[in-house]
Coordinates of C-alpha atoms and ligand atoms in Angstrom, one line a residue:
M1 CA 120.8 118.3 122.2
K2 CA 120.8 114.7 123.0
S3 CA 121.9 113.8 126.6
F4 CA 124.6 111.2 126.6
Y5 CA 125.6 109.8 130.0
I6 CA 128.6 107.4 130.1
T7 CA 130.3 105.7 133.0
T8 CA 133.3 103.5 133.7
A9 CA 133.4 100.9 136.4
I10 CA 134.7 102.3 139.6
D11 CA 138.1 100.8 140.5
Y12 CA 139.0 99.0 143.6
V13 CA 141.6 101.0 145.5
N14 CA 143.6 98.1 147.0
G15 CA 146.4 98.3 144.5
S16 CA 147.9 100.7 142.0
P17 CA 146.2 101.3 138.6
H18 CA 147.3 99.0 135.8
L19 CA 146.8 98.8 132.0
G20 CA 143.3 97.3 132.4
H21 CA 142.1 100.3 134.4
A22 CA 143.8 102.7 132.0
Y23 CA 142.2 101.0 129.0
E24 CA 138.7 101.3 130.3
K25 CA 139.2 105.1 131.0
V26 CA 140.7 105.6 127.5
L27 CA 137.9 103.7 125.8
T28 CA 135.2 105.6 127.7
D29 CA 137.0 108.8 127.0
V30 CA 137.2 108.1 123.3
I31 CA 133.5 107.4 123.2
A32 CA 132.7 110.5 125.2
R33 CA 134.8 112.7 123.0
F34 CA 133.3 111.2 119.9
R35 CA 129.8 111.8 121.2
R36 CA 130.7 115.4 122.0
Q37 CA 131.9 115.8 118.4
M38 CA 128.6 114.4 117.2
G39 CA 126.9 117.2 119.1
D40 CA 125.6 115.3 122.2
R41 CA 125.5 116.8 125.7
V42 CA 127.9 114.4 127.3
H43 CA 128.2 113.6 131.0
F44 CA 131.2 111.4 131.7
L45 CA 131.6 109.8 135.1
T46 CA 134.4 107.7 136.6
G47 CA 135.6 107.0 140.1
V48 CA 136.7 104.6 142.8
D49 CA 135.1 101.8 144.8
E50 CA 136.4 102.3 148.3
H51 CA 134.6 100.0 150.7
G52 CA 135.0 96.4 151.5
Q53 CA 137.0 93.7 153.2
K54 CA 140.1 94.0 151.1
V55 CA 140.5 97.7 151.8
Q56 CA 139.9 97.1 155.5
A57 CA 142.5 94.4 155.5
S58 CA 145.1 96.4 153.5
A59 CA 144.7 99.4 155.8
R60 CA 145.1 97.2 158.9
K61 CA 148.2 95.7 157.4
R62 CA 149.7 99.2 157.1
G63 CA 148.4 100.1 160.6
I64 CA 146.4 103.1 159.3
A65 CA 142.7 104.0 159.2
P66 CA 140.8 102.8 156.2
Q67 CA 139.9 106.4 155.3
Q68 CA 143.6 107.4 155.2
F69 CA 144.4 104.4 153.1
V70 CA 141.6 105.1 150.5
D71 CA 142.6 108.8 150.5
E72 CA 146.1 107.8 149.4
V73 CA 145.3 105.2 146.8
S74 CA 142.3 107.1 145.4
A75 CA 144.6 110.0 144.8
E76 CA 146.8 107.7 142.7
F77 CA 143.8 106.6 140.6
R78 CA 142.7 110.2 140.2
A79 CA 146.1 111.4 139.1
L80 CA 146.0 108.9 136.3
L81 CA 143.2 110.7 134.5
P82 CA 144.9 113.9 133.5
R83 CA 148.0 111.9 132.6
L84 CA 145.9 110.0 130.1
N85 CA 144.0 113.2 129.0
I86 CA 140.7 111.8 130.2
S87 CA 137.9 114.3 129.8
N88 CA 135.6 113.1 132.7
D89 CA 133.1 115.5 134.0
D90 CA 132.9 114.0 137.5
F91 CA 134.8 111.6 139.7
I92 CA 133.0 109.8 142.4
R93 CA 134.3 108.1 145.5
T94 CA 132.0 105.7 147.4
T95 CA 133.1 107.1 150.7
E96 CA 131.6 110.5 149.8
D97 CA 128.4 111.6 151.6
R98 CA 126.6 112.3 148.4
H99 CA 127.0 108.6 147.6
K100 CA 126.3 107.1 151.0
R101 CA 123.1 109.2 151.3
V102 CA 121.7 107.8 148.1
V103 CA 122.7 104.2 148.9
R104 CA 121.0 104.4 152.3
A105 CA 117.8 106.0 150.8
L106 CA 117.6 103.3 148.1
L107 CA 118.0 100.5 150.7
Q108 CA 115.4 102.1 152.9
Q109 CA 113.0 102.4 150.0
L110 CA 113.5 98.7 149.0
F111 CA 113.2 97.6 152.6
D112 CA 109.9 99.5 153.0
Q113 CA 108.7 97.9 149.8
G114 CA 109.4 94.5 151.2
E115 CA 112.1 93.8 148.7
I116 CA 114.7 93.1 151.4
Y117 CA 114.3 90.5 154.2
L118 CA 116.4 88.9 157.0
A119 CA 117.4 85.2 156.8
E120 CA 120.2 82.8 157.7
Y121 CA 122.9 82.6 155.2
R122 CA 125.4 79.8 154.7
G123 CA 127.8 79.9 151.9
F124 CA 131.3 79.9 150.6
Y125 CA 132.8 83.4 150.4
S126 CA 135.7 84.7 148.3
T127 CA 137.4 87.7 149.9
R128 CA 139.3 88.5 146.8
Q129 CA 136.1 88.9 144.7
E130 CA 134.0 90.1 147.7
Q131 CA 131.3 87.6 146.7
F132 CA 129.6 84.5 148.0
L133 CA 130.2 81.6 145.6
Q134 CA 127.8 79.0 144.3
E135 CA 128.3 75.3 143.7
K136 CA 128.5 75.9 140.0
D137 CA 131.5 78.1 140.4
R138 CA 133.6 75.1 141.4
L139 CA 136.0 73.5 139.0
P140 CA 135.3 69.9 137.9
D141 CA 137.6 68.6 140.6
G142 CA 135.7 70.4 143.3
S143 CA 138.2 73.1 144.0
W144 CA 137.6 76.9 143.5
P145 CA 139.1 78.7 140.5
E146 CA 142.2 80.6 141.3
I147 CA 140.5 84.0 140.5
F148 CA 138.6 83.6 143.8
G149 CA 141.7 83.4 146.0
E150 CA 141.1 82.0 149.5
V151 CA 137.5 80.7 149.9
S152 CA 135.9 80.1 153.4
E153 CA 132.5 78.8 154.5
I154 CA 130.4 81.2 156.5
V155 CA 127.0 80.8 158.4
E156 CA 125.3 84.0 159.7
P157 CA 122.0 85.9 159.6
N158 CA 122.0 88.5 156.8
Y159 CA 119.7 90.7 154.7
F160 CA 118.6 89.5 151.3
F161 CA 117.3 91.3 148.2
R162 CA 114.5 89.5 146.3
L163 CA 116.4 88.9 143.1
K164 CA 114.6 85.6 142.2
K165 CA 111.3 87.3 142.0
Y166 CA 112.5 89.4 139.0
Q167 CA 114.1 86.7 137.0
E168 CA 111.3 86.3 134.5
W169 CA 111.0 90.1 134.1
L170 CA 114.8 90.3 133.3
V171 CA 114.6 87.5 130.8
G172 CA 111.7 89.3 129.1
F173 CA 113.5 92.6 129.2
L174 CA 116.7 91.2 127.7
T175 CA 114.7 89.4 125.0
E176 CA 112.9 92.6 124.0
N177 CA 116.0 94.8 124.2
E178 CA 118.5 92.7 122.3
N179 CA 121.1 95.4 122.1
F180 CA 121.2 96.0 125.8
I181 CA 124.7 94.5 126.0
F182 CA 127.5 95.1 123.6
P183 CA 128.9 93.0 122.1
R184 CA 125.7 91.2 121.4
Y185 CA 127.0 87.7 121.9
R186 CA 127.5 88.6 125.6
Q187 CA 123.8 89.2 125.9
K188 CA 123.2 85.6 124.8
Q189 CA 125.6 84.5 127.5
V190 CA 123.5 86.4 130.1
L191 CA 120.3 84.8 128.8
E192 CA 122.1 81.4 129.1
F193 CA 123.0 82.2 132.7
L194 CA 119.4 83.1 133.4
K195 CA 118.3 79.6 132.4
E196 CA 119.4 78.5 135.9
P197 CA 117.3 79.7 138.8
L198 CA 118.6 82.9 140.5
N199 CA 119.1 83.0 144.3
D200 CA 118.2 86.1 146.3
L201 CA 121.1 88.3 146.8
C202 CA 122.8 88.6 150.2
I203 CA 123.3 92.4 150.5
S204 CA 124.7 92.8 154.0
R205 CA 127.7 91.9 156.1
P206 CA 127.6 91.9 159.9
R207 CA 129.6 94.8 161.3
E208 CA 131.7 92.7 163.5
R209 CA 133.2 91.1 160.4
L210 CA 133.2 94.2 158.2
E211 CA 133.4 97.7 159.6
W212 CA 134.4 99.5 156.4
G213 CA 131.1 99.9 154.6
I214 CA 127.8 101.9 154.5
P215 CA 125.6 100.9 157.5
L216 CA 122.2 99.6 156.6
P217 CA 119.7 102.3 157.4
F218 CA 117.2 99.8 158.9
D219 CA 119.8 97.8 160.9
E220 CA 123.0 99.5 162.0
N221 CA 124.6 96.2 163.0
Y222 CA 125.2 95.6 159.3
V223 CA 127.0 97.2 156.5
T224 CA 126.0 97.1 152.8
Y225 CA 127.4 94.4 150.7
V226 CA 130.0 95.9 148.2
W227 CA 128.1 95.5 145.0
F228 CA 124.9 97.1 146.3
D229 CA 127.0 100.0 147.4
A230 CA 129.3 100.2 144.3
L231 CA 126.7 99.9 141.5
V232 CA 124.6 102.7 143.0
N233 CA 127.5 105.2 142.2
Y234 CA 126.2 105.5 138.6
Y235 CA 123.0 106.9 140.0
S236 CA 124.1 108.7 143.1
A237 CA 126.6 110.9 141.2
V238 CA 123.8 112.4 139.1
V239 CA 120.8 112.3 141.4
D240 CA 121.1 116.1 141.8
R241 CA 121.6 116.7 138.1
P242 CA 118.2 116.8 136.4
G243 CA 117.9 115.2 133.0
V244 CA 121.1 113.1 133.2
W245 CA 119.8 109.7 134.5
P246 CA 119.4 107.1 133.0
A247 CA 122.9 106.3 131.8
T248 CA 123.4 105.8 128.1
W249 CA 126.3 103.3 128.5
H250 CA 128.0 101.7 131.4
V251 CA 131.5 100.7 130.2
I252 CA 132.8 97.7 132.2
G253 CA 135.1 94.7 131.7
K254 CA 133.6 91.3 130.9
D255 CA 134.5 89.9 134.3
I256 CA 131.9 92.1 136.1
L257 CA 129.1 91.7 133.6
V258 CA 127.5 88.6 135.1
P259 CA 126.1 88.8 137.6
P260 CA 126.7 92.3 138.9
H261 CA 125.9 94.6 135.9
A262 CA 123.7 92.4 133.8
I263 CA 121.7 90.8 136.7
Y264 CA 121.8 92.7 140.0
W265 CA 121.9 96.3 138.5
P266 CA 118.9 96.1 136.2
I267 CA 116.9 94.3 138.8
M268 CA 117.8 96.8 141.5
L269 CA 116.8 99.7 139.3
H270 CA 113.6 98.0 138.2
A271 CA 112.6 97.1 141.8
A272 CA 113.2 100.7 142.8
G273 CA 111.1 102.0 139.9
L274 CA 114.1 103.8 138.3
P275 CA 114.6 103.9 134.5
L276 CA 117.2 101.4 133.2
P277 CA 120.3 102.5 131.3
H278 CA 120.3 102.2 127.5
G279 CA 123.0 99.6 127.7
I280 CA 126.2 98.1 128.9
I281 CA 129.5 97.8 126.9
A282 CA 131.6 94.9 128.1
H283 CA 135.1 95.1 126.9
G284 CA 137.7 92.3 127.0
W285 CA 140.9 91.9 128.9
W286 CA 144.4 93.0 128.3
L287 CA 146.5 89.9 128.8
Q288 CA 150.2 89.5 129.2
S289 CA 151.5 86.1 127.9
G290 CA 147.9 84.9 127.9
A291 CA 147.1 85.8 131.6
K292 CA 144.8 88.6 132.7
M293 CA 146.6 91.6 133.9
S294 CA 145.7 92.2 137.5
K295 CA 147.2 93.1 140.7
S296 CA 146.4 89.8 142.4
T297 CA 147.9 87.6 139.6
G298 CA 151.1 89.7 139.7
H299 CA 150.7 90.5 136.0
A300 CA 150.5 94.2 136.1
L301 CA 151.9 96.8 133.7
N302 CA 152.2 100.3 134.9
P303 CA 150.5 102.4 132.2
L304 CA 152.3 105.5 133.4
D305 CA 155.7 104.0 132.4
L306 CA 154.5 103.9 128.8
V307 CA 152.9 107.3 129.0
A308 CA 156.1 108.7 130.3
E309 CA 158.1 107.1 127.5
F310 CA 155.9 107.7 124.5
G311 CA 153.2 110.3 125.6
A312 CA 149.5 109.9 126.3
D313 CA 148.4 110.0 122.7
A314 CA 150.7 107.2 121.5
F315 CA 149.4 105.1 124.4
R316 CA 145.7 106.0 123.7
Y317 CA 146.2 105.3 120.0
F318 CA 147.7 101.9 120.6
L319 CA 144.9 100.8 123.0
M320 CA 142.2 101.8 120.6
R321 CA 144.0 100.5 117.4
E322 CA 144.9 97.2 118.8
M323 CA 141.9 96.0 120.7
N324 CA 138.6 95.1 119.1
V325 CA 136.1 96.2 121.8
G326 CA 134.8 93.2 123.5
Q327 CA 137.6 90.8 122.7
D328 CA 140.9 90.2 124.5
S329 CA 144.3 91.4 123.4
D330 CA 147.8 90.5 124.4
F331 CA 150.0 93.4 125.3
T332 CA 153.5 93.3 124.1
R333 CA 156.0 96.1 123.9
E334 CA 157.1 94.8 120.5
Q335 CA 153.6 95.3 119.1
F336 CA 153.4 98.7 120.7
L337 CA 156.6 99.7 119.0
V338 CA 155.5 98.4 115.6
R339 CA 152.4 100.5 115.7
Y340 CA 154.2 103.5 117.1
N341 CA 156.9 103.5 114.5
S342 CA 154.9 102.5 111.4
E343 CA 151.6 104.2 112.0
L344 CA 152.4 107.3 114.2
A345 CA 156.0 108.1 113.5
N346 CA 156.1 107.1 109.8
N347 CA 152.6 107.4 108.4
L348 CA 151.2 110.4 110.3
G349 CA 154.5 112.0 111.4
N350 CA 155.9 111.9 107.9
L351 CA 152.8 113.5 106.4
V352 CA 153.0 116.3 109.0
N353 CA 156.7 116.9 108.3
R354 CA 156.4 116.8 104.5
T355 CA 153.4 119.1 104.5
L356 CA 155.0 121.7 106.7
N357 CA 158.4 121.4 105.0
M358 CA 157.2 121.6 101.5
T359 CA 154.7 124.4 102.2
T360 CA 157.5 126.4 103.7
R361 CA 159.9 125.6 100.9
F362 CA 157.7 126.0 97.9
A363 CA 155.0 128.4 99.0
G364 CA 156.6 130.6 101.6
G365 CA 154.6 128.8 104.4
I366 CA 151.2 129.8 103.0
V367 CA 148.9 127.0 102.0
P368 CA 148.0 127.8 98.3
A369 CA 144.6 127.2 96.7
A370 CA 144.1 124.0 94.7
E371 CA 143.8 124.8 91.0
T372 CA 143.6 121.6 89.1
T373 CA 141.8 118.3 89.8
E374 CA 143.5 115.5 87.9
E375 CA 143.3 111.8 88.4
F376 CA 145.6 111.7 91.5
E377 CA 143.5 114.3 93.3
K378 CA 140.3 112.7 92.2
N379 CA 141.4 109.3 93.6
L380 CA 142.4 110.8 96.9
H381 CA 139.1 112.8 97.2
A382 CA 137.2 109.6 96.5
L383 CA 139.1 107.7 99.1
W384 CA 138.4 110.4 101.6
E385 CA 134.7 110.3 100.9
K386 CA 134.7 106.6 101.4
T387 CA 136.7 106.9 104.6
R388 CA 134.5 109.6 106.0
G389 CA 131.4 107.6 105.2
E390 CA 132.9 104.7 107.1
I391 CA 134.4 106.2 110.2
V392 CA 131.2 107.7 111.7
P393 CA 129.2 104.5 111.7
L394 CA 132.2 102.4 112.7
S395 CA 132.8 104.7 115.7
E396 CA 129.1 104.7 116.6
G397 CA 129.3 101.0 116.7
F398 CA 132.6 101.1 118.9
Q399 CA 134.7 99.7 116.1
F400 CA 137.4 102.1 116.7
H401 CA 140.2 99.7 115.7
T402 CA 138.7 99.5 112.2
A403 CA 138.0 103.2 112.0
L404 CA 141.6 103.9 112.8
E405 CA 142.8 101.4 110.3
R406 CA 140.8 103.2 107.6
V407 CA 142.3 106.6 108.6
M408 CA 145.7 105.0 108.6
F409 CA 145.1 103.7 105.1
F410 CA 144.0 107.2 104.0
L411 CA 147.3 108.6 105.4
T412 CA 149.2 105.9 103.6
E413 CA 147.5 106.8 100.3
T414 CA 148.1 110.5 101.0
N415 CA 151.8 109.8 101.4
A416 CA 151.7 107.8 98.2
Y417 CA 150.0 110.7 96.5
I418 CA 152.9 112.9 97.4
E419 CA 155.3 110.4 95.9
K420 CA 153.3 110.4 92.7
R421 CA 153.0 114.2 92.5
A422 CA 156.7 114.7 93.6
P423 CA 156.4 118.4 94.4
W424 CA 160.2 118.6 94.6
K425 CA 160.3 117.8 90.9
L426 CA 157.4 120.1 90.0
G427 CA 159.2 122.9 91.9
K428 CA 162.0 122.7 89.4
S429 CA 159.8 123.1 86.4
A430 CA 159.0 126.5 84.9
D431 CA 155.9 125.2 83.1
P432 CA 152.8 127.0 84.4
H433 CA 150.9 123.7 84.4
D434 CA 153.5 122.2 86.7
Q435 CA 153.4 125.2 88.9
A436 CA 149.6 124.9 89.2
R437 CA 150.1 121.2 90.0
L438 CA 152.6 122.1 92.6
R439 CA 150.2 124.5 94.3
T440 CA 147.5 121.9 94.0
S441 CA 149.6 119.2 95.6
L442 CA 150.5 121.4 98.5
A443 CA 146.9 122.3 99.0
T444 CA 145.8 118.7 98.7
M445 CA 148.3 117.3 101.2
A446 CA 147.5 120.0 103.7
E447 CA 143.8 119.4 103.4
A448 CA 144.2 115.6 103.6
L449 CA 146.3 116.1 106.8
R450 CA 143.7 118.4 108.3
L451 CA 140.9 115.9 107.6
A452 CA 142.8 112.8 108.9
A453 CA 143.7 114.8 112.0
A454 CA 140.0 115.8 112.5
A455 CA 139.1 112.1 112.2
L456 CA 141.6 111.2 114.9
R457 CA 140.7 114.0 117.3
H458 CA 138.8 111.9 119.9
V459 CA 141.6 109.3 120.0
I460 CA 144.8 111.6 120.1
P461 CA 143.4 115.0 121.1
A462 CA 146.6 116.7 122.1
T463 CA 148.4 115.6 118.9
V464 CA 145.6 116.9 116.8
E465 CA 145.6 120.2 118.6
K466 CA 149.3 120.5 117.7
I467 CA 148.7 119.6 114.1
D468 CA 145.9 122.1 113.8
A469 CA 148.1 124.8 115.3
A470 CA 150.9 123.9 113.0
L471 CA 148.5 124.2 110.0
G472 CA 147.3 127.6 111.2
Y473 CA 143.8 126.1 111.5
A474 CA 141.2 126.8 114.2
P475 CA 138.6 123.9 114.1
G476 CA 135.0 124.8 114.1
T477 CA 132.4 123.3 116.5
N478 CA 130.6 121.3 113.8
W479 CA 132.6 118.1 113.4
S480 CA 130.8 116.7 110.4
D481 CA 131.4 120.1 108.6
E482 CA 135.0 119.7 109.6
L483 CA 135.2 116.3 108.0
A484 CA 134.1 117.7 104.6
W485 CA 136.8 118.1 102.0
G486 CA 137.1 121.8 101.2
A487 CA 139.4 124.7 101.1
K488 CA 139.5 125.6 104.8
L489 CA 143.3 126.0 104.8
T490 CA 143.7 128.2 101.7
G491 CA 145.9 131.1 102.8
A492 CA 146.7 129.6 106.2
K493 CA 150.2 130.2 107.6
V494 CA 151.9 127.0 108.6
T495 CA 154.8 126.5 111.0
A496 CA 158.1 125.3 109.7
A497 CA 158.4 122.0 111.6
L498 CA 156.8 119.8 114.2
V499 CA 158.1 116.6 115.7
L500 CA 155.2 114.6 117.0
F501 CA 156.4 111.1 117.5
P502 CA 160.2 110.7 117.5
R503 CA 161.1 107.3 116.2
A504 CA 161.7 104.7 118.9
A505 CA 164.2 101.9 118.7
P506 CA 162.6 99.6 116.2
A507 CA 161.1 96.4 117.4
E508 CA 162.7 93.4 115.8
K509 CA 161.1 90.9 113.5
V510 CA 157.5 91.7 114.5
A511 CA 155.1 92.2 111.7
A512 CA 152.3 94.8 112.1
K513 CA 148.8 93.2 112.3
S514 CA 146.4 94.8 109.9
Ligands
MSP1 N1 135.1 97.8 141.9 C1 134.7 96.9 140.9 C2 133.8 97.5 139.9 C3 132.6 98.2 140.5 S1 131.6 99.0 139.2 C4 130.2 99.4 140.0 C5 135.9 96.3 140.1 N2 137.1 97.0 140.2 S2 138.4 96.6 139.5 O1 139.4 97.6 139.9 O2 138.7 95.2 139.8 O3 138.2 96.7 137.9 C6 137.8 97.9 137.4 C7 137.6 97.7 135.9 O4 138.9 97.4 135.3 C8 136.6 96.6 135.6 O5 135.7 97.0 134.6 C9 137.6 95.5 135.1 O6 137.0 94.7 134.1 C10 138.7 96.3 134.4 N3 139.9 95.5 134.3 C11 140.6 95.0 135.3 N4 141.6 94.3 134.8 C12 141.5 94.3 133.4 C13 142.3 93.9 132.3 N5 143.4 93.1 132.5 N6 142.0 94.3 131.1 C14 141.0 95.1 130.8 N7 140.2 95.5 131.8 C15 140.3 94.9 133.1 O7 135.8 95.3 139.4

């Protein structure tokens, strides 16, 4: 069994979770569930990033200890996971001992190796991004981009990690491993960034300025700079689980690719003599009216409101259907409703209802065997073969939006098949051929529904479980076997009705994007 270890970024806990955080969990969950279906031994990690200036400041503002503050906010992030039906195997908090211990051991090792040294640091610091800035970060007019918030100049002795020394190695590594970063064009951007000389990385903060962090093991007057603490979570969470490291994929947003994940992390691992992950998936941003959704810009959409209104699966479906992994998408309620109504309520919901109603009405609730294969059936079988052949490679390449579009098309064609067969007319005919066609059409729609549901399982797991139960079907453990057109439902007893996605008030004048 292939080991597949996947992680999300760990969220800052200085505000409530928003749609961007939820999306990353859902995307990672869909990949994790897909890989489990493909037979991999999956380990799925997510968690929270609890140290740093912002947390310290937020706790002070509320007059409580930072630990109490992070306990409260982390609980909110953690509670999001079951609400979104996330199948993570572990949840890490950077304030846990298991993490702090590994960060300190790694720092000590790198210090002993001579990879860390003390020097005077002078620089411009962004508290919002927890990062020292460089001249090239300035806008053409000399000011700092808004994303950095307030920027102040600081001079102080600090510890540095020898990043520069590994620049050439990293360029060589990325050139040889051209699929290290998904999407591939982002890898080119990283190589472009590496054309400029790297500076060594300041990895400490004096304790008088920042208390809330992991003390350096070789100088307790300092705490660890946030990225050196946070990135290590991917490793510290599995250090005691043999055979899990290295990670297969780190799923992150594009804003934290360069420099933290594409530069610092590979170099940290390489310097420590640890194997590198297979790769990094950098997804795009959810925007609202063109602006990034984030706590600090005031553009934040509470994912739980949508989940409460439409259910976790409708929410998961929309996120996966709408966003091409790697690119940005604008979130609008109108577009959400269009997809919800036309694809989930109409396309899928109708097929479920028709299958259950007609099987109940014309066959006493027992799925009959297919008896004839005429042109209508042949066409639908052929379409399924094509769809099945496409969805696995598309999902392996994280093209979930296209895979879902193909499954939706198959559902549309299955509904069209029902129109053409018109079982309600066949039911009125006494002709034995028509009766055979009726039984065949019932078997065909049930099988098509079973297959489409199986193809949607990693995206809308709870819904598919309901569909399977309504069809009297217990899925096996071999997914590819399950995706084969067959007669698995012959003789199954279906339930009379199932409302999955009650129609929502229609969105006005918004066309569905294909
Ligand atoms: N704590 C760091 C990550 C450390 S990983 C070792 C951090 N936290 S964050 O809370 O700001 O962001 C967490 C994740 O959410 C990041 O991958 C980020 O890209 C993602 N998103 C935050 N806002 C987003 C959108 N509006 N849209 C999509 N994802 C975005 O960065």
